[in-house]
Each structure stands twice: as structure tokens, then as C-alpha cells.
Short mmCIF file of C-alpha atoms in Angstrom, two decimals:
data_model
loop_
_atom_site.label_atom_id
_atom_site.label_comp_id
_atom_site.label_asym_id
_atom_site.label_seq_id
_atom_site.Cartn_x
_atom_site.Cartn_y
_atom_site.Cartn_z
CA UNK A 1 -13.55 9.46 -0.31
CA UNK A 2 -10.41 9.37 1.85
CA UNK A 3 -7.48 11.68 1.10
CA UNK A 4 -4.47 9.51 0.34
CA UNK A 5 -0.78 9.69 -0.56
CA UNK A 6 0.21 8.23 -3.93
CA UNK A 7 3.75 6.85 -4.23
CA UNK A 8 5.53 6.37 -7.53
CA UNK A 9 7.94 3.53 -6.74
CA UNK A 10 10.50 2.92 -9.50
CA UNK A 11 12.79 -0.04 -8.85
CA UNK A 12 15.22 -1.80 -11.13
CA UNK A 13 12.76 -4.58 -11.98
CA UNK A 14 9.29 -3.09 -11.48
CA UNK A 15 7.45 0.22 -11.31
CA UNK A 16 4.50 0.57 -8.96
CA UNK A 17 1.88 3.08 -7.93
CA UNK A 18 0.69 2.59 -4.34
CA UNK A 19 -1.84 4.59 -2.29
CA UNK A 20 -1.68 4.95 1.49
CA UNK A 21 -3.85 6.44 4.19
CA UNK A 22 -1.84 7.01 7.40
CA UNK A 23 0.42 4.08 6.59
CA UNK A 24 -2.40 1.76 5.51
CA UNK A 25 -2.11 0.40 1.97
CA UNK A 26 -5.33 1.11 0.07
CA UNK A 27 -4.52 0.35 -3.56
CA UNK A 28 -1.57 -0.63 -5.73
CA UNK A 29 -0.74 -1.53 -9.28
CA UNK A 30 2.59 -2.49 -10.84
CA UNK A 31 4.25 -3.15 -14.17
CA UNK A 32 7.58 -4.54 -15.31
CA UNK A 33 10.33 -2.08 -16.15
CA UNK A 34 11.80 -2.38 -19.62
CA UNK A 35 15.33 -1.64 -20.73
CA UNK A 36 15.55 -0.34 -24.29
CA UNK A 37 18.64 -1.28 -26.31
CA UNK A 38 19.70 2.12 -27.54
CA UNK A 39 21.31 3.99 -29.19
CA UNK A 40 23.20 5.65 -27.63
CA UNK A 41 23.29 3.04 -24.81
CA UNK A 42 20.81 0.70 -23.09
CA UNK A 43 18.37 2.89 -21.19
CA UNK A 44 15.28 2.97 -19.01
CA UNK A 45 11.92 3.02 -20.77
CA UNK A 46 10.81 6.20 -19.01
CA UNK A 47 8.01 6.90 -21.47
CA UNK A 48 6.57 3.44 -20.90
CA UNK A 49 6.72 3.98 -17.14
CA UNK A 50 5.17 7.43 -17.53
CA UNK A 51 2.27 6.04 -19.55
CA UNK A 52 1.72 3.45 -16.82
CA UNK A 53 1.79 6.07 -14.04
CA UNK A 54 -0.67 8.41 -15.76
CA UNK A 55 -3.14 5.57 -16.34
CA UNK A 56 -2.69 4.27 -12.78
CA UNK A 57 -3.16 7.74 -11.26
CA UNK A 58 -6.32 8.17 -13.32
CA UNK A 59 -7.66 4.79 -12.19
CA UNK A 60 -6.71 5.27 -8.55
CA UNK A 61 -8.06 8.81 -8.49
CA UNK A 62 -11.54 7.58 -9.37
CA UNK A 63 -11.69 5.57 -6.13
CA UNK A 64 -9.67 7.76 -3.75
CA UNK A 65 -8.94 11.43 -3.26
CA UNK A 66 -5.18 11.74 -3.82
CA UNK A 67 -3.85 14.44 -1.53
CA UNK A 68 -0.13 14.25 -2.37
CA UNK A 69 2.35 12.40 -4.57
CA UNK A 70 5.79 11.14 -3.51
CA UNK A 71 8.36 9.56 -5.88
CA UNK A 72 10.97 7.02 -4.81
CA UNK A 73 13.49 5.31 -7.07
CA UNK A 74 16.67 3.26 -7.09
CA UNK A 75 19.91 5.20 -6.71
CA UNK A 76 21.86 4.17 -9.81
CA UNK A 77 20.05 6.30 -12.35
CA UNK A 78 20.05 9.99 -13.18
CA UNK A 79 18.45 12.15 -15.82
CA UNK A 80 19.97 14.87 -17.96
CA UNK A 81 17.07 17.18 -18.75
CA UNK A 82 16.68 20.09 -21.11
CA UNK A 83 14.10 22.84 -20.96
CA UNK A 84 11.08 20.52 -21.08
CA UNK A 85 12.26 16.99 -21.88
CA UNK A 86 15.12 14.54 -21.45
CA UNK A 87 18.34 15.72 -23.06
CA UNK A 88 19.67 12.14 -23.06
CA UNK A 89 18.19 8.73 -22.23
CA UNK A 90 18.40 7.52 -18.61
CA UNK A 91 21.22 4.98 -18.70
CA UNK A 92 20.73 1.39 -17.55
CA UNK A 93 23.31 0.92 -14.81
CA UNK A 94 24.22 -2.54 -16.14
CA UNK A 95 25.57 -1.06 -19.40
CA UNK A 96 28.97 -2.82 -19.64
CA UNK A 97 30.66 -0.57 -22.21
CA UNK A 98 30.77 2.28 -19.72
CA UNK A 99 33.93 0.61 -18.38
CA UNK A 100 35.74 1.94 -21.47
CA UNK A 101 36.12 5.32 -19.78
CA UNK A 102 37.49 3.89 -16.53
CA UNK A 103 41.15 4.98 -16.92
CA UNK A 104 40.10 8.61 -17.44
CA UNK A 105 37.36 8.46 -14.82
CA UNK A 106 39.70 6.91 -12.24
CA UNK A 107 41.98 9.95 -12.47
CA UNK A 108 39.12 12.25 -11.45
CA UNK A 109 37.36 10.03 -8.92
CA UNK A 110 37.88 11.11 -5.29
CA UNK A 111 39.23 8.54 -2.82
CA UNK A 112 36.89 6.37 -0.78
CA UNK A 113 37.97 8.21 2.39
CA UNK A 114 36.18 11.32 1.10
CA UNK A 115 33.06 9.94 -0.58
CA UNK A 116 32.63 6.62 1.25
CA UNK A 117 31.50 5.40 -2.18
CA UNK A 118 33.27 2.23 -3.37
CA UNK A 119 34.26 1.64 -6.99
CA UNK A 120 31.39 -0.38 -8.40
CA UNK A 121 31.01 -2.15 -11.74
CA UNK A 122 29.38 -0.73 -14.87
CA UNK A 123 27.21 2.31 -14.10
CA UNK A 124 26.46 1.71 -10.44
CA UNK A 125 28.49 4.82 -9.56
CA UNK A 126 26.29 7.59 -10.91
CA UNK A 127 29.30 9.86 -11.42
CA UNK A 128 30.66 7.38 -14.00
CA UNK A 129 27.39 7.57 -15.92
CA UNK A 130 27.61 11.35 -15.95
CA UNK A 131 31.23 11.25 -17.15
CA UNK A 132 30.34 8.80 -19.94
CA UNK A 133 27.49 10.99 -21.15
CA UNK A 134 29.71 14.08 -21.18
CA UNK A 135 32.65 12.41 -22.92
CA UNK A 136 30.95 9.96 -25.27
CA UNK A 137 27.65 11.76 -26.01
CA UNK A 138 28.71 15.42 -26.21
CA UNK A 139 25.88 16.43 -28.53
CA UNK A 140 23.24 15.18 -26.10
CA UNK A 141 25.12 16.46 -23.07
CA UNK A 142 25.30 19.96 -24.52
CA UNK A 143 21.49 20.14 -24.45
CA UNK A 144 21.31 19.47 -20.71
CA UNK A 145 20.07 22.12 -18.32
CA UNK A 146 20.07 19.96 -15.19
CA UNK A 147 21.20 16.56 -13.96
CA UNK A 148 18.58 15.04 -11.66
CA UNK A 149 18.69 11.97 -9.43
CA UNK A 150 16.06 9.51 -10.59
CA UNK A 151 13.52 10.20 -7.81
CA UNK A 152 13.72 13.91 -8.55
CA UNK A 153 13.37 13.29 -12.29
CA UNK A 154 9.87 11.96 -11.65
CA UNK A 155 9.12 14.88 -9.32
CA UNK A 156 10.26 17.25 -12.08
CA UNK A 157 8.14 15.47 -14.66
CA UNK A 158 5.12 15.95 -12.41
CA UNK A 159 5.80 19.59 -11.42
CA UNK A 160 8.39 21.12 -13.74
CA UNK A 161 10.53 21.97 -10.66
CA UNK A 162 14.15 20.73 -10.71
CA UNK A 163 15.70 19.66 -7.39
CA UNK A 164 18.34 17.40 -5.86
CA UNK A 165 18.16 15.39 -2.64
CA UNK A 166 20.95 14.05 -0.42
CA UNK A 167 19.56 10.50 -0.10
CA UNK A 168 20.02 10.10 -3.85
CA UNK A 169 23.26 12.08 -4.25
CA UNK A 170 24.69 10.15 -1.29
CA UNK A 171 23.92 6.68 -2.70
CA UNK A 172 27.34 5.44 -3.98
CA UNK A 173 27.44 8.15 -6.66
CA UNK A 174 31.00 9.48 -6.07
CA UNK A 175 29.35 12.92 -6.19
CA UNK A 176 28.78 13.48 -2.45
CA UNK A 177 30.87 13.68 0.75
CA UNK A 178 28.59 12.27 3.47
CA UNK A 179 30.63 13.34 6.47
CA UNK A 180 31.06 16.91 5.20
CA UNK A 181 27.55 17.22 3.79
CA UNK A 182 28.39 18.70 0.39
CA UNK A 183 29.27 17.68 -3.15
CA UNK A 184 32.62 16.04 -3.83
CA UNK A 185 35.42 17.46 -5.93
CA UNK A 186 34.32 15.17 -8.78
CA UNK A 187 31.54 17.66 -9.50
CA UNK A 188 34.14 20.37 -10.15
CA UNK A 189 36.50 18.01 -11.98
CA UNK A 190 33.72 17.09 -14.42
CA UNK A 191 32.66 20.72 -14.73
CA UNK A 192 29.02 19.97 -13.92
CA UNK A 193 28.40 22.34 -11.01
CA UNK A 194 25.88 24.27 -13.10
CA UNK A 195 23.87 21.10 -13.80
CA UNK A 196 23.02 20.25 -10.19
CA UNK A 197 19.79 21.99 -9.15
CA UNK A 198 19.19 23.27 -5.62
CA UNK A 199 19.19 20.78 -2.77
CA UNK A 200 15.83 20.13 -1.19
CA UNK A 201 14.91 17.87 1.68
CA UNK A 202 13.23 14.59 0.77
CA UNK A 203 10.01 15.74 2.46
CA UNK A 204 9.91 19.24 0.93
CA UNK A 205 6.92 19.95 -1.33
CA UNK A 206 8.14 21.09 -4.75
CA UNK A 207 4.84 22.37 -6.08
CA UNK A 208 1.52 21.24 -7.54
CA UNK A 209 1.18 18.92 -10.51
CA UNK A 210 1.29 20.60 -13.92
CA UNK A 211 -2.06 21.51 -15.49
CA UNK A 212 -1.71 18.96 -18.29
CA UNK A 213 -1.19 16.18 -15.75
CA UNK A 214 -4.24 17.28 -13.78
CA UNK A 215 -6.21 17.14 -17.01
CA UNK A 216 -4.82 13.72 -18.01
CA UNK A 217 -5.40 12.08 -14.61
CA UNK A 218 -8.42 13.89 -13.23
CA UNK A 219 -6.48 14.82 -10.08
CA UNK A 220 -7.01 18.17 -8.38
CA UNK A 221 -4.80 20.84 -9.98
CA UNK A 222 -3.36 21.78 -6.59
CA UNK A 223 -2.20 18.22 -5.75
CA UNK A 224 1.28 18.69 -4.20
CA UNK A 225 4.34 16.68 -5.15
CA UNK A 226 7.07 15.97 -2.58
CA UNK A 227 10.77 16.02 -3.55
CA UNK A 228 11.21 12.24 -3.06
CA UNK A 229 13.74 9.78 -1.73
CA UNK A 230 16.19 7.02 -2.66
CA UNK A 231 14.33 3.71 -2.33
CA UNK A 232 16.52 2.05 0.30
CA UNK A 233 16.27 5.17 2.44
CA UNK A 234 12.50 5.04 2.04
CA UNK A 235 12.58 1.55 3.57
CA UNK A 236 14.54 2.96 6.51
CA UNK A 237 12.17 5.82 7.34
CA UNK A 238 9.60 3.90 9.46
CA UNK A 239 12.37 2.69 11.76
CA UNK A 240 14.07 6.07 12.09
CA UNK A 241 10.91 7.39 13.75
CA UNK A 242 9.99 4.30 15.77
CA UNK A 243 13.25 2.78 17.09
CA UNK A 244 16.33 3.79 19.02
CA UNK A 245 19.80 3.17 17.54
CA UNK A 246 21.61 0.91 17.13
CA UNK A 247 19.61 -1.28 14.76
CA UNK A 248 19.99 -2.67 11.26
CA UNK A 249 17.47 -2.86 8.44
CA UNK A 250 17.95 -5.39 5.65
CA UNK A 251 16.07 -3.95 2.70
CA UNK A 252 15.69 -6.86 0.31
CA UNK A 253 14.67 -7.17 -3.32
CA UNK A 254 16.89 -7.29 -6.39
CA UNK A 255 19.52 -5.94 -4.00
CA UNK A 256 20.03 -6.65 -0.31
CA UNK A 257 20.96 -3.37 1.37
CA UNK A 258 22.16 -3.65 4.97
CA UNK A 259 21.61 -0.29 6.70
CA UNK A 260 23.23 -0.07 10.13
CA UNK A 261 21.86 2.92 12.04
CA UNK A 262 24.10 4.16 14.83
CA UNK A 263 27.15 2.20 13.62
CA UNK A 264 30.57 3.79 13.30
CA UNK A 265 31.80 4.38 9.75
CA UNK A 266 35.34 3.34 10.69
CA UNK A 267 35.12 -0.25 9.44
CA UNK A 268 33.69 0.50 6.02
CA UNK A 269 35.86 -1.10 3.34
CA UNK A 270 35.37 -0.54 -0.39
CA UNK A 271 36.63 -4.06 -1.10
CA UNK A 272 33.62 -5.41 0.79
CA UNK A 273 31.13 -3.13 -1.01
CA UNK A 274 30.43 -1.37 2.26
CA UNK A 275 29.76 2.33 2.08
CA UNK A 276 27.83 5.22 3.59
CA UNK A 277 24.41 6.21 2.39
CA UNK A 278 22.74 9.40 3.62
CA UNK A 279 19.36 9.29 5.33
CA UNK A 280 16.48 11.71 4.80
CA UNK A 281 17.74 13.90 7.64
CA UNK A 282 21.18 14.22 6.03
CA UNK A 283 23.02 11.81 8.34
CA UNK A 284 25.53 9.27 6.98
CA UNK A 285 24.55 5.64 7.58
CA UNK A 286 26.92 2.66 7.37
CA UNK A 287 25.67 0.26 4.70
CA UNK A 288 26.60 -2.91 2.88
CA UNK A 289 25.12 -4.32 -0.30
CA UNK A 290 25.03 -7.39 -2.46
CA UNK A 291 22.69 -8.45 -5.25
CA UNK A 292 20.93 -10.99 -3.06
CA UNK A 293 17.61 -11.15 -4.88
CA UNK A 294 19.21 -11.82 -8.22
CA UNK A 295 21.69 -14.31 -6.76
CA UNK A 296 18.85 -16.13 -5.00
CA UNK A 297 17.02 -16.47 -8.31
CA UNK A 298 20.10 -17.84 -10.08
CA UNK A 299 20.75 -20.46 -7.38
CA UNK A 300 17.12 -21.36 -6.71
CA UNK A 301 16.00 -21.70 -10.29
CA UNK A 302 12.21 -21.76 -10.25
CA UNK A 303 12.14 -19.74 -7.05
CA UNK A 304 9.84 -19.90 -4.05
CA UNK A 305 10.81 -20.24 -0.40
CA UNK A 306 11.99 -23.41 1.35
CA UNK A 307 10.67 -25.14 4.43
CA UNK A 308 12.91 -26.05 7.36
CA UNK A 309 13.21 -29.68 6.31
CA UNK A 310 14.87 -28.54 3.08
CA UNK A 311 17.31 -26.39 5.07
CA UNK A 312 18.17 -29.43 7.20
CA UNK A 313 18.73 -31.61 4.12
CA UNK A 314 21.13 -29.14 2.52
CA UNK A 315 23.09 -28.68 5.73
CA UNK A 316 23.35 -32.45 6.16
CA UNK A 317 24.50 -32.86 2.54
CA UNK A 318 27.32 -30.32 2.93
CA UNK A 319 26.47 -28.70 -0.42
CA UNK A 320 27.45 -25.02 -0.49
CA UNK A 321 27.05 -22.09 -2.86
CA UNK A 322 30.06 -19.79 -3.14
CA UNK A 323 29.92 -16.20 -4.42
CA UNK A 324 29.19 -14.57 -6.71
CA UNK A 325 26.23 -15.29 -9.00
CA UNK A 326 25.43 -11.78 -10.22
CA UNK A 327 28.77 -10.34 -11.31
CA UNK A 328 28.28 -7.27 -9.13
CA UNK A 329 27.82 -6.33 -5.51
CA UNK A 330 29.26 -7.65 -2.26
CA UNK A 331 32.77 -8.61 -1.20
CA UNK A 332 33.31 -11.12 -4.02
CA UNK A 333 31.76 -9.43 -7.04
CA UNK A 334 34.65 -10.35 -9.32
CA UNK A 335 34.60 -14.09 -8.57
CA UNK A 336 32.43 -16.58 -10.44
CA UNK A 337 29.83 -18.31 -8.32
CA UNK A 338 29.85 -22.06 -7.99
CA UNK A 339 27.89 -24.80 -6.25
CA UNK A 340 29.93 -27.49 -4.56
CA UNK A 341 28.33 -30.81 -3.70
CA UNK A 342 25.11 -32.42 -4.78
CA UNK A 343 21.79 -30.77 -4.08
CA UNK A 344 18.39 -31.97 -5.29
CA UNK A 345 16.40 -29.65 -7.50
CA UNK A 346 13.69 -29.39 -4.85
CA UNK A 347 16.28 -28.10 -2.35
CA UNK A 348 17.79 -25.35 -4.50
CA UNK A 349 15.68 -22.74 -2.70
CA UNK A 350 17.16 -23.91 0.61
CA UNK A 351 20.69 -23.63 -0.80
CA UNK A 352 19.91 -20.11 -2.03
CA UNK A 353 18.44 -19.18 1.36
CA UNK A 354 21.51 -20.40 3.23
CA UNK A 355 23.79 -18.59 0.79
CA UNK A 356 22.02 -15.23 1.17
CA UNK A 357 21.91 -15.56 4.97
CA UNK A 358 25.62 -16.40 5.10
CA UNK A 359 26.61 -13.46 2.90
CA UNK A 360 24.46 -11.13 5.03
CA UNK A 361 26.07 -12.47 8.20
CA UNK A 362 29.57 -12.12 6.74
CA UNK A 363 29.01 -8.50 5.73
CA UNK A 364 27.43 -7.53 9.05
CA UNK A 365 30.36 -9.09 10.91
CA UNK A 366 32.94 -7.25 8.81
CA UNK A 367 31.10 -3.97 9.38
CA UNK A 368 31.02 -4.55 13.14
CA UNK A 369 27.21 -4.55 13.29
CA UNK A 370 26.92 -6.90 16.25
CA UNK A 371 24.47 -4.93 18.40
CA UNK A 372 20.84 -3.94 18.19
CA UNK A 373 17.91 -5.48 16.39
CA UNK A 374 17.87 -6.79 12.81
CA UNK A 375 14.76 -5.98 10.79
CA UNK A 376 14.29 -7.83 7.48
CA UNK A 377 11.94 -6.07 5.08
CA UNK A 378 11.05 -6.70 1.47
CA UNK A 379 11.21 -10.00 -0.41
CA UNK A 380 13.24 -11.98 2.13
CA UNK A 381 10.94 -11.02 5.01
CA UNK A 382 8.45 -13.53 3.58
CA UNK A 383 11.11 -16.26 3.61
CA UNK A 384 10.75 -17.53 7.17
CA UNK A 385 13.72 -19.87 6.73
CA UNK A 386 15.99 -16.96 5.77
CA UNK A 387 14.92 -14.96 8.83
CA UNK A 388 15.37 -17.97 11.13
CA UNK A 389 18.79 -18.88 9.71
CA UNK A 390 19.96 -15.28 10.05
CA UNK A 391 18.79 -15.25 13.66
CA UNK A 392 20.59 -18.54 14.37
CA UNK A 393 23.79 -17.17 12.80
CA UNK A 394 23.58 -14.01 14.95
CA UNK A 395 22.18 -15.17 18.31
CA UNK A 396 23.12 -11.92 20.12
CA UNK A 397 20.67 -9.95 17.99
CA UNK A 398 16.89 -10.15 17.74
CA UNK A 399 15.51 -10.60 14.24
CA UNK A 400 12.20 -9.13 13.09
CA UNK A 401 10.32 -9.60 9.83
CA UNK A 402 8.40 -6.75 8.25
CA UNK A 403 6.29 -8.91 5.95
CA UNK A 404 5.21 -6.03 3.81
CA UNK A 405 5.62 -6.06 0.04
CA UNK A 406 4.94 -2.30 0.03
CA UNK A 407 7.61 -1.41 2.60
CA UNK A 408 9.58 0.98 0.38
CA UNK A 409 6.45 2.74 -0.83
CA UNK A 410 4.99 2.85 2.69
CA UNK A 411 8.13 4.60 3.94
CA UNK A 412 8.08 7.06 1.07
CA UNK A 413 4.44 7.91 1.79
CA UNK A 414 5.47 9.16 5.23
CA UNK A 415 7.26 12.08 3.57
CA UNK A 416 3.99 13.70 2.53
CA UNK A 417 3.37 14.66 6.18
CA UNK A 418 6.75 14.53 7.91
CA UNK A 419 7.20 13.54 10.66
CA UNK A 420 4.20 11.22 10.69
CA UNK A 421 1.65 11.68 13.43
CA UNK A 422 0.21 8.18 13.15
CA UNK A 423 1.65 5.06 14.88
CA UNK A 424 4.13 2.94 12.93
CA UNK A 425 3.30 -0.74 12.62
CA UNK A 426 5.87 -2.90 14.39
CA UNK A 427 7.59 -5.77 12.56
CA UNK A 428 6.99 -9.35 13.71
CA UNK A 429 9.58 -10.99 15.99
CA UNK A 430 11.13 -14.08 14.41
CA UNK A 431 11.07 -17.07 16.80
CA UNK A 432 14.49 -18.28 17.86
CA UNK A 433 15.27 -21.74 16.52
CA UNK A 434 18.15 -24.15 16.88
CA UNK A 435 19.36 -25.43 13.51
CA UNK A 436 21.40 -28.60 13.80
CA UNK A 437 24.76 -28.46 12.06
CA UNK A 438 24.52 -24.78 11.11
CA UNK A 439 27.69 -23.70 12.93
CA UNK A 440 29.76 -26.40 11.22
CA UNK A 441 28.12 -25.55 7.88
CA UNK A 442 29.05 -21.88 8.32
CA UNK A 443 32.62 -22.80 9.22
CA UNK A 444 32.97 -24.96 6.09
CA UNK A 445 31.46 -22.20 3.95
CA UNK A 446 33.73 -19.55 5.48
CA UNK A 447 36.81 -21.70 4.94
CA UNK A 448 35.93 -22.09 1.28
CA UNK A 449 35.20 -18.39 0.91
CA UNK A 450 38.53 -17.48 2.50
CA UNK A 451 40.30 -19.25 -0.34
CA UNK A 452 38.67 -16.91 -2.85
CA UNK A 453 41.03 -14.08 -3.76
CA UNK A 454 39.67 -10.66 -2.85
#
């Protein structure tokens, strides 16, 4: 049997276990994530996910020798843990009532110039979640021994070792100062310095799996677990070791995260939902974000990807979609999305594709990301019309598609043996196409968008 790396990949929508051998996907299994209603607030079904992971590890381990485990998770969740269990449920970042603490939280929150973390709705700023738990759930909070980023929660559950990592602390949490490389003054203002465990690098091994997990899964008792990484930063890892800056990676799924490597941080603007994340080597990276996957689904309806004839029909019709259809993320999160003009049901996917390409182009332009290659990975990489439209909107940049549904997990797997010694698969160049009427369509869309109050 081959020795493989198992990745626990916990996104907002799905949880997945994937096995890799030198970057080659061998096996994967996924399940839907559930949000439980509370009390004390809507929260992640961590026990359901844990049951899934144990069963999946047991199943995968019968076919492959698992040599290491790496967790990766979205950045808007954190876990208050006690001695051997959760002290409080892991909050769902879409919990709306968290806004009740905003006046008090705003007085403590450092300015954007220090954290490069914009004010985001609900619980998308992890510091706001922590403040809510301390102020509104004092009984639960008092039981906490550590506060762990979500990736490191799963590493702790596997090993019993508590750790923090900069890719997670630096993901729009308000808790980190990317340019200075240390925690922000919010940590002191909230009085939670004692809750943050030691910083470890994303690729540091934390220890072997606990004996009860070895017994439950059949894995070797000495199977090491790596600290883990924020999911968008996992998507970036293959390109950090295989490309020269500048370049931009569009990590697409529920969220579209635009990560601009080698770009100055000077044009980041919190009003645009642009910010700095921190890569696995501790370096700040200019980023933008909008909830593209969810907005696509709202506009497109039944989903799927369009063909180029549908793109041409929508452009010719003049129908446009204006932000925002998710209520969070991007430059126009507070405006209500609308569709202007008539579009046939069969062409809704084309309208959604044009909308997501136009928002991506707008954000890249505002950030000043006009040089280097554009690599689309994740869900939208399989939408050839999206990749082609983006390339036509940005003719000075080459567009590539990494048509890999396991891109995040594949990047995370690299951390088990960092830096990787094996070659990194190159993304596929997207052919340049001329799309009739696209420039005029973009101008009409931009004019309509400019009338929306920021």
C-alpha cells in the first residue's frame, strides 16, 4: 500500500476527507455541513463532522497507508476549548444577532490601517465572535482554556495539542497585524491573551494522533498531524512554490477570494472588502473577496455552466445583474441585488457568469492587480465561459484554469512534507477569445453600478 497524506477539508458548505500521494488524488469522500440552531446561537455541527471523519479515515485506511494528516478550514470560525472538549459551540458566522454587540465592539476594534481587516457583517470577523461569546455567554466563556482557529481545532481534536497559525489568525479576524507579524491590540482589549496558544507554522507537526483515534480508525498510533492552514491559503500554496510574483489566484467556491501575490497593500480599501491575508510563510498578501458562489446560485437558479451562445444572447439582450445577492462580501454588500432587463430562464447561468466575472474584474482593477497571470481554481475553473469572459475583460493578463475540485485539499497536503519535492501540476491556459459587445456591456454595467451608493 502507498503511504498517503489525508486532508480534513472543512468548508462552509461541505466537509471532505481526501487522500494524496505526491499531489495525486487517490481517494475522497464528502458530506454536507450542518448548522444547528442553538442555543446559545446557531453553530457548526462539529460532532457530526467528527463522526464523518472517523468513519472516512477508517474506510480510507483500509485501502491506503495514511502517513500524515493535515486539516484545513474556512477562516470565519474559532473554537473555545476546555480541558478535553469544547467550552462553547463553534459559532456559525452568519449568525445575525451578533450585530447587537457592535457599538461596544467598535470601540475596541483596531483601525483598518493596523489590521488590514475590514469590518464585515455578522460573525465574519472572528474577533467579533470572540467578543460576543465573552460578553453574552460568560458561563461558557469562563470554562475556556484556549481559543483555536478552526483548522487548529481539528488538529487539537486529533492530537490534544493546542496551537495557533498565522494564516488563520490573519484571515480578516481583527486579531492580527499582518505587516508587524503579531497580534493586534484587540487581543489585549478583550483580555484574551491567555487564551491564544503558541504560534506554530502551518507545516509544523503537532504530534501523533491520540490512542483512542488510532483505535477507532485503525491508523498507526504514530501517524503525525500537521498544524494546518486556512483554506484559501491552502489553495495558494501550489503557486507559491511553482510561480514567480506577480500573479493572482482566484480561489472559488461559496466565496471568491482574489489573492494577489506580489501586489502592494497600498490600495486596499475596507469599503471594497479588500484586505490582507497572511500566507503560510507569514507574508501579507493583498486579497479581495465576494460571495461569488452563493451569488451565482441565486442568479442562476438551477445552476450549471453556460455555453458561449448563452453569453452572446445575454450580452445582446442588455440584461444585467447588479450587486449584491448574498447580503455580504464585496464592494456592495449592503445593497440589494437586482436583475434589469429580460433574460430567459435557460440563460440565467450566463447572466450569473457575466456578473461574477464583472465583479472579479472590478475588484482586481480597484486593487491595482493589472500585472501577472490569473489562475482560476475551484468551482469557477470548470466554467469555461467565466474563464474566457474574465480573460476578455483583462486582455493584458493571461488566464489559466486549474480544473481541480480538490485544489484546496491538494494544497494542504503539501504541508505534510514542506516544501514539496515533487513537481506541481500546471494549470491549463485559457484560450483567448473575442466576445462581441462585451466592452459595451461592461460599460453599461459599470455605469449602473456607479449609481449604487457605497
